[in-house]
């Protein structure tokens, strides 16, 4: 099958170059300004946002339970005396960041709980 004379030779070359350039421009615009993302990037963003949402939901419960404890004033004094980078470890060891249905602390909750407790 022969191609029509209008797209043979130099015209065909220009047509293919146009398609190639158009594809590159479309991808550049789509990924740069159009909001397109790769599946791996979307998965990373979802994981980050999910973790942040879980921490935001559970940290207030940690704070409330910490303050409602019979030893709250003693615990608060011990928390304030602890180094800032060790406070989350203290809360994890005491069980304040471990919730029903889990046998280990929820990641990030102890740190957020410690920050909320020490800012008040």
Short mmCIF file of C-alpha atoms in Angstrom, two decimals:
data_model
loop_
_atom_site.label_atom_id
_atom_site.label_comp_id
_atom_site.label_asym_id
_atom_site.label_seq_id
_atom_site.Cartn_x
_atom_site.Cartn_y
_atom_site.Cartn_z
CA UNK A 1 0.00 0.00 0.00
CA UNK A 2 1.36 3.35 -1.01
CA UNK A 3 0.96 6.48 1.02
CA UNK A 4 -0.77 9.46 -0.57
CA UNK A 5 1.59 11.88 -2.26
CA UNK A 6 0.68 14.61 0.24
CA UNK A 7 2.41 12.78 3.11
CA UNK A 8 5.28 11.09 1.32
CA UNK A 9 8.89 12.08 1.79
CA UNK A 10 9.46 15.42 3.55
CA UNK A 11 5.79 15.76 4.53
CA UNK A 12 5.80 12.41 6.31
CA UNK A 13 8.96 13.37 8.19
CA UNK A 14 7.38 16.64 9.33
CA UNK A 15 4.19 14.83 10.35
CA UNK A 16 6.07 12.32 12.50
CA UNK A 17 8.18 15.08 14.03
CA UNK A 18 4.99 16.97 14.87
CA UNK A 19 3.47 13.92 16.55
CA UNK A 20 6.65 13.38 18.57
CA UNK A 21 6.92 17.00 19.63
CA UNK A 22 3.21 17.09 20.47
CA UNK A 23 3.56 14.03 22.70
CA UNK A 24 6.53 15.54 24.54
CA UNK A 25 4.72 18.86 25.06
CA UNK A 26 1.55 17.08 26.22
CA UNK A 27 3.51 15.08 28.80
CA UNK A 28 5.41 18.15 29.97
CA UNK A 29 2.23 20.16 30.43
CA UNK A 30 0.36 17.22 32.00
CA UNK A 31 3.01 16.33 34.56
CA UNK A 32 4.18 19.91 35.14
CA UNK A 33 0.93 21.83 35.43
CA UNK A 34 -1.89 19.36 34.82
CA UNK A 35 -1.56 17.47 38.07
CA UNK A 36 -0.63 14.13 36.53
CA UNK A 37 1.35 11.84 38.83
CA UNK A 38 2.95 8.44 38.58
CA UNK A 39 1.29 5.61 40.48
CA UNK A 40 4.25 5.39 42.87
CA UNK A 41 4.03 9.10 43.68
CA UNK A 42 0.29 8.84 44.27
CA UNK A 43 0.82 5.84 46.55
CA UNK A 44 3.45 7.73 48.56
CA UNK A 45 1.16 10.75 48.92
CA UNK A 46 -1.73 8.53 50.00
CA UNK A 47 0.42 6.80 52.61
CA UNK A 48 1.65 10.12 54.01
CA UNK A 49 -1.83 11.63 54.17
CA UNK A 50 -3.33 8.48 55.70
CA UNK A 51 -0.70 8.42 58.43
CA UNK A 52 -1.27 12.11 59.14
CA UNK A 53 -5.03 11.55 59.38
CA UNK A 54 -4.61 8.63 61.79
CA UNK A 55 -2.24 10.66 63.97
CA UNK A 56 -4.61 13.64 63.93
CA UNK A 57 -7.49 11.40 65.01
CA UNK A 58 -5.66 9.46 67.73
CA UNK A 59 -3.43 12.12 69.32
CA UNK A 60 -6.35 13.89 71.07
CA UNK A 61 -7.43 10.55 72.55
CA UNK A 62 -3.91 10.01 73.86
CA UNK A 63 -3.93 13.49 75.44
CA UNK A 64 -7.37 12.97 76.98
CA UNK A 65 -6.46 9.58 78.47
CA UNK A 66 -3.14 10.91 79.74
CA UNK A 67 -4.85 13.81 81.53
CA UNK A 68 -7.64 11.58 82.88
CA UNK A 69 -5.21 9.19 84.56
CA UNK A 70 -5.07 9.19 88.36
CA UNK A 71 -1.32 9.85 88.20
CA UNK A 72 -1.66 12.66 85.62
CA UNK A 73 0.28 15.28 87.59
CA UNK A 74 3.12 12.85 88.36
CA UNK A 75 3.19 11.68 84.75
CA UNK A 76 3.18 15.26 83.48
CA UNK A 77 6.10 16.18 85.73
CA UNK A 78 8.04 13.15 84.50
CA UNK A 79 7.18 14.03 80.90
CA UNK A 80 8.38 17.62 81.29
CA UNK A 81 11.63 16.45 82.90
CA UNK A 82 12.31 14.07 80.01
CA UNK A 83 14.36 15.25 77.01
CA UNK A 84 12.14 16.44 74.18
CA UNK A 85 13.35 13.71 71.83
CA UNK A 86 12.66 10.98 74.42
CA UNK A 87 9.14 12.06 75.38
CA UNK A 88 7.48 10.00 72.68
CA UNK A 89 9.41 6.92 73.84
CA UNK A 90 8.14 7.51 77.36
CA UNK A 91 4.53 7.71 76.16
CA UNK A 92 4.95 4.58 74.03
CA UNK A 93 6.43 2.59 76.93
CA UNK A 94 3.60 3.71 79.21
CA UNK A 95 1.04 2.53 76.63
CA UNK A 96 -0.57 5.90 75.88
CA UNK A 97 -0.02 5.50 72.13
CA UNK A 98 -1.29 1.91 71.97
CA UNK A 99 -4.98 1.60 71.22
CA UNK A 100 -7.54 -1.20 71.26
CA UNK A 101 -6.97 -3.80 68.59
CA UNK A 102 -3.23 -3.21 68.47
CA UNK A 103 -0.37 -4.65 70.47
CA UNK A 104 2.12 -1.95 69.55
CA UNK A 105 2.07 1.87 69.52
CA UNK A 106 0.57 3.62 66.51
CA UNK A 107 3.42 5.34 64.60
CA UNK A 108 3.56 9.10 65.12
CA UNK A 109 0.85 9.30 67.78
CA UNK A 110 3.22 9.44 70.77
CA UNK A 111 5.24 12.28 69.25
CA UNK A 112 2.11 14.33 68.47
CA UNK A 113 0.64 13.52 71.88
CA UNK A 114 3.85 14.67 73.62
CA UNK A 115 3.87 17.90 71.61
CA UNK A 116 0.24 18.62 72.49
CA UNK A 117 0.79 17.83 76.17
CA UNK A 118 3.86 20.04 76.50
CA UNK A 119 2.39 23.03 74.67
CA UNK A 120 -0.39 23.52 77.24
#
